[in-house]
């Protein structure tokens, strides 16, 4: 009955996610089903622009069948609060849907088997921004979208690959062992708020015109105007009311070829 309130596409999406979640809950495709109490499905806003991907449920999450309710969940909520983001605004899920014994690292065959569900979630939710939390989720997403892992400093960097924006951040569990990463992690989670919306100047910005008339590639628009607009040089000049050429790029460089 409730489904009748939604347009057909939305209904199909809700039904497809429900169907997927049913499969996850009774999955026995790998050894991890033997010790789990609950296989965890994704949670949150299925229409969100942003999908956060954690590694796997912990003990408390496994018992309750809910994501991020244990110690790392407390840290997660604190980080979201700092960033002014509510759980209802985002979709959160795991790379591995069942608890890993003694919180050990996921094995390659487990990632390969279980990621089938994550891949389906990405197709159904269609997030604009994918946020892997921690090393294993980041490594999987980098492989999936063909991003080379050639730096040890990937958390807090913004990537655009295969039409998806990817912003890896630290897993909140990293904060359970001390505060050494607190400042950097908090800064990265605050950036999520920026990535939740496009630049307020976009409707009247010359970059929109250049992009729509085919003079400018999509990557600039996705990385800045519909992505990290806070890092755009032009954005800050607009805010200060400083004049700048229309053909100034978001990184402050001047592209004379765009001059009308
Ligand atoms: S970890 Fe994934 S593949 Fe393995 S049993 Fe759980 S849901 Fe199935
Ligand atoms: S170029 Fe900069 S100011 Fe213009 S819309 Fe993009 S992010 Fe905003």
mmCIF file of C-alpha atoms and ligand atoms in Angstrom, residues 24 27-30 32-33 36 39 96-98 113-114 117, ligand 1:
data_model
loop_
_atom_site.group_PDB
_atom_site.id
_atom_site.type_symbol
_atom_site.label_atom_id
_atom_site.label_comp_id
_atom_site.label_asym_id
_atom_site.label_seq_id
_atom_site.Cartn_x
_atom_site.Cartn_y
_atom_site.Cartn_z
ATOM 1 C CA UNK A 24 21.958 -10.870 1.925
ATOM 2 C CA UNK A 27 23.356 -15.711 2.296
ATOM 3 C CA UNK A 28 25.636 -18.665 2.972
ATOM 4 C CA UNK A 29 28.052 -18.117 0.114
ATOM 5 C CA UNK A 30 31.189 -17.948 2.213
ATOM 6 C CA UNK A 32 31.574 -16.168 7.400
ATOM 7 C CA UNK A 33 27.937 -17.239 7.587
ATOM 8 C CA UNK A 36 27.412 -14.614 12.240
ATOM 9 C CA UNK A 39 24.235 -10.487 7.825
ATOM 10 C CA UNK A 96 31.640 -7.567 3.875
ATOM 11 C CA UNK A 97 28.146 -8.166 5.197
ATOM 12 C CA UNK A 98 29.001 -10.642 7.972
ATOM 13 C CA UNK A 113 32.292 -13.262 -3.029
ATOM 14 C CA UNK A 114 30.582 -10.648 -0.888
ATOM 15 C CA UNK A 117 26.179 -7.436 -3.071
HETATM 16 S S1 LIG B 1 30.067 -12.389 4.135
HETATM 17 FE FE1 LIG B 1 28.820 -11.948 2.348
HETATM 18 S S2 LIG B 1 29.149 -13.672 0.963
HETATM 19 FE FE2 LIG B 1 29.837 -14.305 3.005
HETATM 20 S S3 LIG B 1 28.055 -15.275 3.895
HETATM 21 FE FE3 LIG B 1 28.022 -13.160 4.546
HETATM 22 S S4 LIG B 1 26.717 -12.124 3.052
HETATM 23 FE FE4 LIG B 1 27.328 -14.091 2.166
#
